[in-house]
Coordinates of N, CA and C in Angstrom, one line a residue:
Chain P
A1 N 0.7 -1.3 -0.2 CA 0.1 0.0 0.2 C 1.0 1.1 -0.2
Q2 N 0.3 2.7 -0.6 CA 1.1 3.5 -0.6 C 1.1 4.2 1.1
S3 N 2.0 4.8 0.5 CA 1.6 5.9 1.9 C 3.0 6.9 2.6
V4 N 2.8 7.7 3.0 CA 3.8 8.9 2.8 C 4.1 9.5 4.2
T5 N 5.3 9.7 4.4 CA 6.0 10.3 5.5 C 6.3 11.5 5.7
Q6 N 5.6 12.6 6.2 CA 6.6 13.6 6.6 C 7.1 13.5 8.0
P7 N 8.2 13.7 8.2 CA 9.3 13.2 9.4 C 8.2 14.9 10.5
D8 N 8.4 16.0 10.4 CA 8.6 17.4 10.8 C 7.1 17.7 10.8
I9 N 6.2 17.5 12.0 CA 5.1 17.6 12.1 C 4.7 19.6 12.3
H10 N 6.1 20.2 12.8 CA 6.3 21.4 12.7 C 7.5 22.3 12.9
I11 N 7.8 22.9 11.8 CA 8.9 24.1 11.3 C 8.6 25.1 11.9
T12 N 9.9 25.9 12.6 CA 9.5 27.0 12.3 C 10.7 28.0 12.0
V13 N 10.6 28.8 11.1 CA 12.3 29.0 10.7 C 11.9 31.0 10.2
S14 N 12.8 31.6 10.0 CA 12.5 33.4 10.4 C 12.6 33.7 9.1
E15 N 11.9 35.1 8.5 CA 11.8 35.4 7.6 C 12.9 35.7 6.9
G16 N 12.9 35.2 5.5 CA 14.2 35.1 4.8 C 15.2 34.0 5.0
A17 N 15.2 33.4 6.0 CA 15.6 31.7 5.6 C 15.3 31.4 4.6
S18 N 16.4 30.5 4.3 CA 16.0 29.2 3.5 C 15.6 27.5 4.6
L19 N 14.0 27.3 3.3 CA 13.5 25.9 4.1 C 13.8 24.7 3.6
E20 N 13.5 23.8 3.8 CA 13.4 22.6 3.1 C 12.3 21.9 3.8
L21 N 11.5 21.2 3.5 CA 9.7 20.2 4.0 C 9.9 18.8 3.4
R22 N 10.5 17.5 4.6 CA 11.0 16.6 3.8 C 9.5 15.5 4.2
C23 N 10.2 14.7 2.3 CA 8.8 13.9 2.4 C 9.4 12.6 1.9
N24 N 9.0 11.6 2.2 CA 9.3 10.3 1.9 C 8.3 9.0 1.9
Y25 N 7.8 8.3 0.4 CA 6.7 8.1 0.4 C 7.6 6.4 0.7
S26 N 6.5 5.7 0.4 CA 6.1 4.3 0.0 C 5.7 3.3 -1.2
Y27 N 6.6 3.2 -2.4 CA 5.3 3.0 -3.4 C 6.2 1.7 -4.1
G28 N 5.8 1.0 -4.6 CA 6.0 0.0 -5.3 C 6.8 -0.1 -6.8
A29 N 6.5 1.2 -7.4 CA 7.0 1.9 -8.1 C 7.7 3.5 -8.4
T30 N 7.6 4.6 -9.2 CA 7.8 5.7 -9.1 C 6.3 6.0 -9.3
P31 N 5.7 6.8 -8.6 CA 4.2 6.7 -8.5 C 4.3 8.7 -8.7
Y32 N 2.9 8.8 -8.9 CA 3.2 10.5 -9.4 C 3.3 11.2 -7.6
L33 N 3.9 12.4 -8.0 CA 4.4 13.0 -6.5 C 3.7 14.8 -6.4
F34 N 3.1 15.2 -5.1 CA 2.7 16.4 -4.9 C 2.8 17.3 -3.9
W35 N 2.9 18.3 -4.1 CA 3.4 19.0 -2.8 C 1.8 19.9 -3.1
Y36 N 1.2 20.3 -1.8 CA 0.4 20.9 -1.7 C 0.4 22.2 -0.4
V37 N -0.4 23.1 -0.4 CA -0.3 24.2 0.6 C -1.5 24.5 1.1
Q38 N -2.1 24.9 2.7 CA -3.5 25.0 2.7 C -2.7 26.0 3.7
S39 N -3.7 27.5 3.6 CA -3.9 28.0 4.3 C -5.1 28.1 5.1
P40 N -4.7 28.8 6.5 CA -6.0 28.5 7.5 C -7.3 29.0 7.0
G41 N -8.0 27.6 6.7 CA -9.7 28.1 6.3 C -9.7 28.0 5.0
Q42 N -8.4 27.4 4.6 CA -8.6 27.5 3.2 C -8.2 26.1 2.8
G43 N -8.4 26.0 1.2 CA -8.6 24.5 0.8 C -7.3 24.3 -0.1
L44 N -7.0 23.4 -0.6 CA -5.5 23.0 -0.7 C -5.5 23.1 -2.6
Q45 N -4.0 24.1 -2.2 CA -3.4 24.9 -3.7 C -2.0 24.0 -3.8
L46 N -2.1 23.6 -5.2 CA -1.4 22.6 -5.7 C -0.1 23.5 -6.0
L47 N 1.3 22.9 -5.1 CA 2.4 24.0 -5.4 C 3.2 23.6 -6.8
L48 N 3.5 22.2 -7.1 CA 3.6 21.6 -7.8 C 3.9 20.0 -8.1
K49 N 4.4 19.7 -8.4 CA 4.2 18.0 -9.6 C 5.4 17.3 -10.0
Y50 N 5.0 16.2 -9.7 CA 6.3 15.1 -10.8 C 5.9 13.9 -11.1
F51 N 5.4 14.0 -12.6 CA 5.0 13.3 -13.2 C 6.2 11.8 -13.4
S52 N 7.5 12.2 -14.2 CA 8.5 12.1 -14.9 C 9.6 12.6 -15.7
G53 N 10.6 12.4 -16.0 CA 11.7 13.3 -16.3 C 12.8 13.8 -15.7
D54 N 12.8 15.1 -15.4 CA 13.5 15.8 -14.7 C 13.3 15.7 -13.3
T55 N 14.4 15.7 -12.3 CA 13.7 15.4 -11.3 C 13.8 16.4 -10.1
L56 N 14.0 17.6 -11.0 CA 14.1 19.2 -9.7 C 13.0 20.0 -10.8
V57 N 11.4 19.8 -10.2 CA 10.4 20.1 -10.7 C 10.2 22.0 -9.9
Q58 N 9.8 23.1 -11.1 CA 9.9 24.3 -10.4 C 7.9 24.4 -9.8
G59 N 8.1 25.1 -9.1 CA 6.3 25.3 -8.7 C 5.9 26.8 -8.9
I60 N 4.8 27.2 -7.9 CA 5.0 27.8 -7.6 C 5.0 29.1 -6.6
K61 N 5.1 30.1 -6.6 CA 5.5 31.0 -5.4 C 7.0 30.7 -5.3
G62 N 7.7 30.4 -6.2 CA 9.2 29.8 -5.5 C 9.6 29.2 -5.0
F63 N 8.5 27.5 -5.3 CA 8.9 27.4 -4.8 C 9.8 25.4 -5.5
E64 N 10.2 24.8 -5.1 CA 11.0 23.4 -6.6 C 10.8 22.5 -5.4
A65 N 11.1 21.0 -6.0 CA 11.1 19.3 -5.2 C 12.0 18.8 -6.2
E66 N 12.9 18.2 -5.6 CA 13.7 17.0 -6.2 C 13.2 16.0 -5.6
F67 N 13.0 14.4 -6.8 CA 12.5 13.5 -6.9 C 14.1 13.0 -7.0
K68 N 13.9 12.4 -5.4 CA 15.0 10.9 -5.4 C 15.0 9.8 -5.1
R69 N 15.0 9.2 -6.4 CA 14.7 7.8 -6.4 C 15.4 6.7 -5.7
S70 N 16.6 6.8 -5.4 CA 17.5 6.2 -4.1 C 17.0 6.2 -2.9
Q71 N 16.4 7.6 -2.5 CA 16.5 7.4 -1.1 C 14.2 7.5 -1.2
S72 N 13.2 7.4 -2.4 CA 12.1 7.4 -1.9 C 11.9 8.6 -1.3
S73 N 12.2 9.7 -2.2 CA 12.0 11.5 -0.9 C 11.7 12.0 -2.3
F74 N 10.9 13.0 -1.5 CA 10.2 14.6 -2.8 C 10.5 15.6 -2.1
N75 N 11.4 16.3 -1.4 CA 11.1 17.1 -0.5 C 11.6 18.1 -1.3
L76 N 10.6 19.7 -0.9 CA 10.5 20.6 -1.0 C 11.0 21.6 -0.6
R77 N 11.8 22.8 -1.2 CA 12.9 24.2 -1.4 C 12.4 25.1 -1.7
K78 N 12.9 25.8 -0.8 CA 12.5 27.5 -1.0 C 13.7 28.3 -0.3
P79 N 14.4 29.2 -1.6 CA 15.7 29.6 -0.7 C 15.2 31.1 0.2
S80 N 14.4 31.2 0.4 CA 14.1 32.9 1.2 C 12.0 32.6 1.4
V81 N 12.2 32.6 2.5 CA 11.0 32.2 3.4 C 10.3 33.9 3.1
H82 N 9.3 33.9 2.8 CA 8.3 35.1 3.2 C 7.3 34.8 4.3
W83 N 6.5 36.3 5.3 CA 5.7 35.6 6.3 C 4.4 35.0 5.6
S84 N 4.2 35.0 4.4 CA 3.4 34.5 3.7 C 3.0 32.3 3.0
D85 N 4.3 32.3 3.2 CA 4.6 31.2 3.1 C 4.0 29.9 4.5
A86 N 3.6 30.9 5.4 CA 3.0 30.2 7.1 C 2.1 29.6 6.6
A87 N 1.7 28.5 6.8 CA 0.9 27.3 5.9 C 1.1 25.6 6.5
E88 N 0.2 25.4 6.5 CA -0.1 23.8 6.1 C 0.8 23.6 4.9
Y89 N 2.0 22.2 4.5 CA 2.2 21.8 3.4 C 2.2 20.5 3.8
F90 N 1.2 19.9 2.2 CA 0.7 17.9 2.5 C 2.0 17.2 1.0
C91 N 2.4 16.8 1.7 CA 3.8 15.9 0.7 C 2.1 15.1 0.0
A92 N 1.9 14.5 -0.6 CA 0.9 14.0 -1.2 C 1.3 12.8 -2.6
V93 N 1.2 11.4 -2.8 CA 1.3 10.7 -3.6 C 0.4 9.7 -4.4
M94 N 0.1 9.3 -6.0 CA -0.6 8.4 -6.1 C -0.1 7.8 -7.6
G95 N -0.3 6.4 -6.8 CA 0.1 5.5 -8.3 C -0.3 5.5 -9.7
Q96 N 0.6 6.1 -10.2 CA -0.2 5.6 -11.6 C -1.2 4.2 -12.2
G97 N -2.3 5.2 -12.9 CA -3.3 4.6 -13.1 C -4.4 4.5 -11.9
A98 N -3.7 5.5 -10.8 CA -5.1 5.4 -9.5 C -5.8 6.3 -10.0
Q99 N -6.5 6.6 -8.8 CA -7.7 7.0 -8.5 C -7.4 8.4 -7.8
K100 N -6.3 7.6 -6.5 CA -6.8 8.6 -4.7 C -4.9 9.5 -5.2
L101 N -5.2 9.8 -4.2 CA -4.2 10.7 -3.3 C -3.6 10.3 -2.4
V102 N -2.6 9.9 -1.8 CA -2.3 10.1 -0.7 C -2.0 10.5 0.2
F103 N -2.3 11.0 1.0 CA -1.5 12.4 1.8 C -0.4 12.0 3.1
G104 N 0.6 13.0 3.3 CA 0.8 12.2 4.6 C 0.6 13.6 5.6
Q105 N 0.6 13.5 6.3 CA 0.1 14.4 7.6 C -0.1 15.6 7.8
G106 N 0.9 15.6 7.6 CA 1.5 17.6 6.8 C 2.6 18.3 7.9
T107 N 2.9 19.0 7.6 CA 4.2 20.2 8.5 C 3.2 21.3 8.3
R108 N 3.7 22.0 9.1 CA 2.8 23.3 9.6 C 4.3 24.3 9.7
L109 N 3.9 24.8 9.1 CA 5.2 26.3 9.0 C 5.0 27.1 9.7
T110 N 6.1 28.0 10.6 CA 5.7 28.8 10.9 C 6.8 30.0 10.9
I111 N 6.8 30.8 10.4 CA 7.5 32.3 10.2 C 8.0 33.3 11.2
N112 N 8.7 33.2 11.5 CA 9.7 34.2 12.4 C 10.0 35.3 12.1
P113 N 9.1 36.9 12.0 CA 9.6 38.3 11.4 C 11.0 38.2 11.9
Chain M
D1 N -9.7 32.2 -6.1 CA -11.2 31.3 -7.0 C -11.0 30.3 -7.6
S2 N -10.8 28.8 -7.0 CA -10.2 27.7 -7.8 C -11.6 27.1 -9.0
G3 N -12.4 27.4 -9.0 CA -13.4 27.0 -9.8 C -14.4 26.0 -9.1
V4 N -14.0 25.3 -7.6 CA -14.7 24.3 -7.3 C -15.3 25.0 -6.2
T5 N -16.4 24.7 -6.4 CA -17.3 25.4 -5.5 C -18.1 24.8 -4.5
Q6 N -18.1 24.7 -3.5 CA -18.8 23.8 -2.4 C -19.6 24.3 -1.6
T7 N -20.7 23.9 -1.1 CA -21.8 25.0 -0.3 C -22.4 23.4 0.8
P8 N -22.7 23.9 1.6 CA -22.6 25.1 2.4 C -20.4 25.5 3.1
K9 N -20.6 27.0 3.8 CA -19.3 26.6 3.9 C -18.7 25.9 5.4
H10 N -20.5 26.1 6.2 CA -20.0 25.8 7.4 C -21.4 24.9 7.7
L11 N -21.4 24.1 8.7 CA -22.5 23.6 8.6 C -22.7 22.7 10.3
I12 N -23.4 23.2 11.5 CA -23.5 22.8 12.6 C -24.9 21.8 13.0
T13 N -24.8 20.4 13.4 CA -26.2 20.4 12.9 C -25.4 18.8 14.4
A14 N -26.9 18.4 15.0 CA -26.9 17.9 16.1 C -26.4 15.8 15.8
T15 N -25.9 14.9 17.2 CA -26.0 14.0 15.9 C -27.2 13.3 16.0
G16 N -27.0 12.1 15.1 CA -28.0 11.3 14.6 C -29.0 12.0 12.8
Q17 N -28.3 12.9 13.0 CA -28.8 13.9 11.9 C -28.4 13.5 10.8
R18 N -28.9 13.6 9.4 CA -27.9 13.6 8.2 C -28.3 15.0 7.0
V19 N -26.8 15.3 6.8 CA -26.4 16.4 5.6 C -26.5 16.4 4.4
T20 N -26.4 17.0 3.9 CA -26.2 17.4 2.5 C -24.9 18.4 2.0
L21 N -23.4 17.8 1.3 CA -22.8 18.7 1.0 C -22.7 18.3 -0.5
R22 N -22.8 19.3 -0.6 CA -22.6 19.9 -2.4 C -21.3 20.5 -2.7
C23 N -21.0 20.1 -4.0 CA -19.8 20.4 -4.8 C -20.4 20.4 -6.4
S24 N -19.9 21.8 -6.9 CA -19.4 22.2 -8.5 C -18.2 22.1 -9.0
P25 N -17.5 20.7 -9.9 CA -16.8 20.5 -10.0 C -16.7 22.2 -11.3
R26 N -15.2 22.2 -11.3 CA -14.4 23.2 -11.9 C -15.1 23.2 -13.5
S27 N -15.4 23.8 -14.1 CA -16.2 23.9 -16.2 C -15.0 23.2 -16.6
G28 N -15.5 21.9 -17.2 CA -15.3 21.4 -17.9 C -14.6 20.0 -17.4
D29 N -14.4 19.8 -16.2 CA -13.8 18.9 -15.0 C -15.1 17.8 -15.3
L30 N -15.0 16.4 -15.7 CA -15.3 15.5 -14.9 C -15.3 14.0 -14.1
S31 N -14.1 14.5 -13.5 CA -14.2 13.9 -12.4 C -14.3 14.4 -11.4
V32 N -14.9 13.9 -10.1 CA -15.3 15.0 -8.7 C -14.4 13.8 -8.0
Y33 N -13.9 14.0 -6.6 CA -13.7 13.3 -5.4 C -14.0 14.2 -4.5
W34 N -13.6 13.4 -3.3 CA -14.8 13.9 -2.1 C -12.8 12.7 -1.0
Y35 N -12.8 13.9 0.1 CA -11.6 13.8 0.7 C -12.3 14.4 2.6
Q36 N -12.2 14.2 3.3 CA -12.0 14.4 4.5 C -10.9 14.4 4.7
Q37 N -11.5 16.3 5.9 CA -9.6 16.1 7.2 C -9.8 16.2 8.2
S38 N -9.5 15.7 9.3 CA -10.4 15.4 10.6 C -8.2 15.7 11.4
L39 N -8.6 16.2 12.1 CA -6.9 16.1 13.5 C -6.4 14.7 13.5
D40 N -7.4 13.6 13.5 CA -6.7 12.2 14.1 C -6.5 11.9 12.7
Q41 N -6.8 11.6 11.4 CA -7.1 10.9 10.7 C -6.2 11.7 9.3
G42 N -6.2 12.7 9.1 CA -5.9 13.4 8.1 C -6.6 13.9 7.3
L43 N -5.4 14.1 6.1 CA -6.6 13.6 4.9 C -7.0 12.0 3.8
Q44 N -8.3 11.7 4.3 CA -8.8 10.2 3.8 C -9.4 10.5 2.3
F45 N -8.7 10.1 1.5 CA -10.4 9.9 0.5 C -11.1 8.9 0.3
L46 N -12.4 9.8 0.2 CA -13.6 9.1 0.4 C -13.9 7.8 -1.1
I47 N -14.5 9.6 -2.1 CA -15.3 8.1 -3.1 C -14.8 9.4 -4.2
Q48 N -14.6 8.6 -5.9 CA -14.6 9.4 -6.9 C -15.5 9.3 -7.5
Y49 N -16.3 9.8 -8.5 CA -17.0 10.1 -9.6 C -16.5 10.4 -10.7
Y50 N -16.6 9.4 -11.3 CA -16.0 10.0 -13.3 C -17.4 10.3 -14.4
N51 N -17.7 11.3 -14.4 CA -19.0 11.7 -15.9 C -20.0 10.7 -15.4
G52 N -20.8 10.5 -13.6 CA -21.7 10.3 -13.6 C -21.7 8.3 -12.9
E53 N -20.5 8.3 -12.8 CA -20.4 6.9 -12.0 C -19.5 6.2 -11.4
E54 N -19.2 6.3 -10.4 CA -18.7 5.5 -9.3 C -17.4 4.8 -9.8
R55 N -16.0 5.4 -9.3 CA -15.0 5.2 -9.9 C -14.0 4.6 -9.1
A56 N -14.3 4.9 -7.8 CA -13.2 4.2 -6.9 C -14.3 4.4 -5.7
K57 N -13.6 3.6 -4.7 CA -13.8 3.7 -3.5 C -12.7 4.3 -2.2
G58 N -12.5 5.1 -1.2 CA -12.2 4.6 -0.3 C -12.9 4.1 1.2
N59 N -12.3 5.2 2.2 CA -12.6 4.8 3.5 C -13.4 5.6 3.9
I60 N -14.3 5.3 3.1 CA -15.9 5.9 3.4 C -17.1 4.7 4.5
L61 N -17.7 5.2 5.3 CA -18.3 5.0 5.7 C -19.6 4.2 5.2
E62 N -20.3 2.8 5.6 CA -21.6 3.3 5.4 C -22.7 4.2 5.5
R63 N -23.0 5.0 6.3 CA -23.7 5.8 6.5 C -23.3 6.8 5.8
F64 N -22.5 7.3 4.9 CA -21.8 7.8 4.0 C -22.4 7.6 2.0
S65 N -23.1 8.5 1.6 CA -23.3 7.9 0.2 C -22.6 9.6 -0.8
A66 N -22.8 9.2 -2.0 CA -22.5 10.2 -2.7 C -23.0 9.7 -4.3
Q67 N -23.1 11.0 -5.1 CA -23.6 10.5 -6.4 C -23.6 11.9 -6.7
Q68 N -22.7 11.3 -8.6 CA -22.8 13.2 -9.4 C -23.9 13.0 -10.4
F69 N -24.4 13.9 -10.6 CA -25.4 14.7 -11.4 C -25.3 14.5 -12.8
P70 N -25.8 14.6 -14.3 CA -26.1 14.7 -15.0 C -25.0 16.0 -15.2
D71 N -25.6 17.1 -14.2 CA -24.6 18.4 -14.9 C -23.7 18.3 -14.5
L72 N -22.9 17.2 -13.1 CA -21.7 16.7 -13.3 C -21.6 17.2 -11.5
H73 N -22.8 18.3 -11.1 CA -22.2 18.5 -9.6 C -22.2 17.1 -9.0
S74 N -21.9 17.2 -7.8 CA -21.7 16.1 -6.6 C -22.3 16.5 -5.8
E75 N -23.3 15.3 -4.9 CA -23.7 15.5 -3.5 C -23.3 14.6 -2.6
L76 N -22.2 15.1 -1.4 CA -22.4 13.9 -0.1 C -23.3 13.8 0.6
N77 N -23.5 12.6 1.5 CA -24.8 12.0 2.1 C -24.6 11.7 3.6
L78 N -24.3 12.3 4.4 CA -24.1 11.7 5.6 C -25.2 11.8 6.6
S79 N -25.5 10.3 6.9 CA -26.4 10.6 8.0 C -26.1 9.3 9.5
S80 N -26.8 9.5 10.1 CA -27.3 9.0 11.5 C -25.0 9.5 11.9
L81 N -25.2 11.1 12.2 CA -23.5 11.9 12.0 C -23.5 11.4 13.4
E82 N -22.3 11.0 13.9 CA -21.5 11.1 15.1 C -20.8 12.3 15.7
L83 N -20.6 11.9 16.8 CA -19.6 13.4 17.4 C -17.6 13.4 16.2
G84 N -17.9 12.0 16.2 CA -16.6 11.5 15.1 C -16.5 12.1 13.7
D85 N -18.0 12.8 13.2 CA -17.5 12.9 11.9 C -17.4 14.7 11.7
S86 N -17.3 14.8 12.4 CA -16.9 16.1 12.8 C -15.7 16.6 11.9
A87 N -15.1 17.3 10.7 CA -14.6 17.5 10.2 C -14.6 18.5 8.9
L88 N -13.3 18.4 8.0 CA -13.5 19.6 6.8 C -13.5 18.2 5.6
Y89 N -14.6 18.6 5.1 CA -14.8 17.7 3.6 C -14.5 18.6 2.6
F90 N -13.6 17.7 2.2 CA -13.0 18.3 0.7 C -13.8 17.7 -0.6
C91 N -14.4 18.1 -1.8 CA -14.3 18.0 -3.4 C -13.6 18.8 -4.2
A92 N -12.5 17.6 -4.9 CA -11.6 18.6 -5.6 C -12.4 17.5 -7.3
S93 N -11.8 18.6 -8.2 CA -12.1 17.9 -9.6 C -11.6 18.1 -10.9
S94 N -11.2 17.4 -11.5 CA -10.1 16.8 -12.6 C -10.9 16.8 -13.9
L95 N -10.0 16.9 -15.1 CA -10.1 17.0 -16.3 C -11.2 15.2 -16.7
R96 N -10.2 14.2 -16.3 CA -10.1 13.4 -15.9 C -10.2 12.6 -15.2
T97 N -9.6 11.4 -15.7 CA -9.6 10.2 -14.8 C -8.4 9.9 -13.8
G98 N -7.4 9.8 -13.2 CA -6.5 9.5 -12.8 C -5.6 10.9 -11.8
G99 N -4.4 11.0 -11.6 CA -3.9 11.7 -11.2 C -2.7 12.6 -12.4
S100 N -2.3 12.2 -13.8 CA -1.6 13.1 -14.7 C -2.5 14.5 -14.9
Y101 N -3.8 14.4 -14.7 CA -4.8 15.6 -14.6 C -5.0 16.6 -14.1
G102 N -4.2 16.3 -13.0 CA -4.2 16.9 -11.3 C -5.8 17.0 -11.2
Y103 N -5.3 17.3 -9.6 CA -6.9 17.6 -9.2 C -6.8 19.1 -8.8
T104 N -7.6 19.8 -8.8 CA -8.3 21.3 -7.9 C -8.9 21.3 -6.7
F105 N -9.1 21.4 -5.9 CA -9.4 21.4 -4.4 C -10.5 22.9 -3.9
G106 N -11.6 22.5 -3.9 CA -12.7 23.7 -3.5 C -12.0 24.0 -1.8
S107 N -12.4 24.9 -1.2 CA -12.3 25.5 0.1 C -13.0 24.8 1.0
G108 N -13.8 23.2 1.1 CA -14.4 22.5 1.8 C -15.2 23.2 2.6
T109 N -16.5 21.9 2.7 CA -17.1 22.0 4.4 C -17.3 21.9 5.2
R110 N -17.0 22.7 6.2 CA -16.3 22.6 7.7 C -18.1 21.8 8.4
L111 N -17.9 20.6 9.0 CA -18.2 20.4 9.6 C -19.0 19.7 11.0
T112 N -19.8 21.0 11.4 CA -19.3 20.1 13.1 C -20.9 19.6 13.8
V113 N -20.3 18.5 14.5 CA -21.6 18.1 15.1 C -21.5 17.8 16.5
V114 N -22.7 18.0 17.1 CA -22.4 18.4 18.8 C -23.6 17.4 19.1

């Protein structure tokens, strides 16, 4: 069965600092990989996705993620965070040909001024 | 505005009652997915419809049911409600079925059972 682990429940960084959110997945083959962001009281917004090809994918709002097959990881990065990046971030996987997204438990990001 | 519309935004009801949550997918999208977000279970897939037909089922309770109508909007019916059903219910839509088309999520319906 597919599963997603986000090891960090809560991360605090200072505004302007770099950010890396970790995501590890378990799946027999290479799944589709996603990062979503959820602001308080809002729905889920897609930041970026990986299907195949270049393992470094660029997303919206200055985010990027790198797929590492050998580590079964898909970590999200941003070189310099802004106060508006404070939100909950979810990593998700979907098996190729499957219908459902399997989400991690989420990482809550707090930004210190 | 994502283009996926969910109503109502908030719902407070008593145990044992029945409620209906509504979702209008993004224009042109044929697939609708329902997810439940709770503090203890996280985001869980409930059910998917594609062009009016059920395509996939997840951890959906027997007390819950859904359907997709000819105009492609979908309704999630929750009956015999329990306190533990309190959660945020999301609808998402995609052009076709499968992840390669990407999901667009609505802003959710927050259900509180008292």
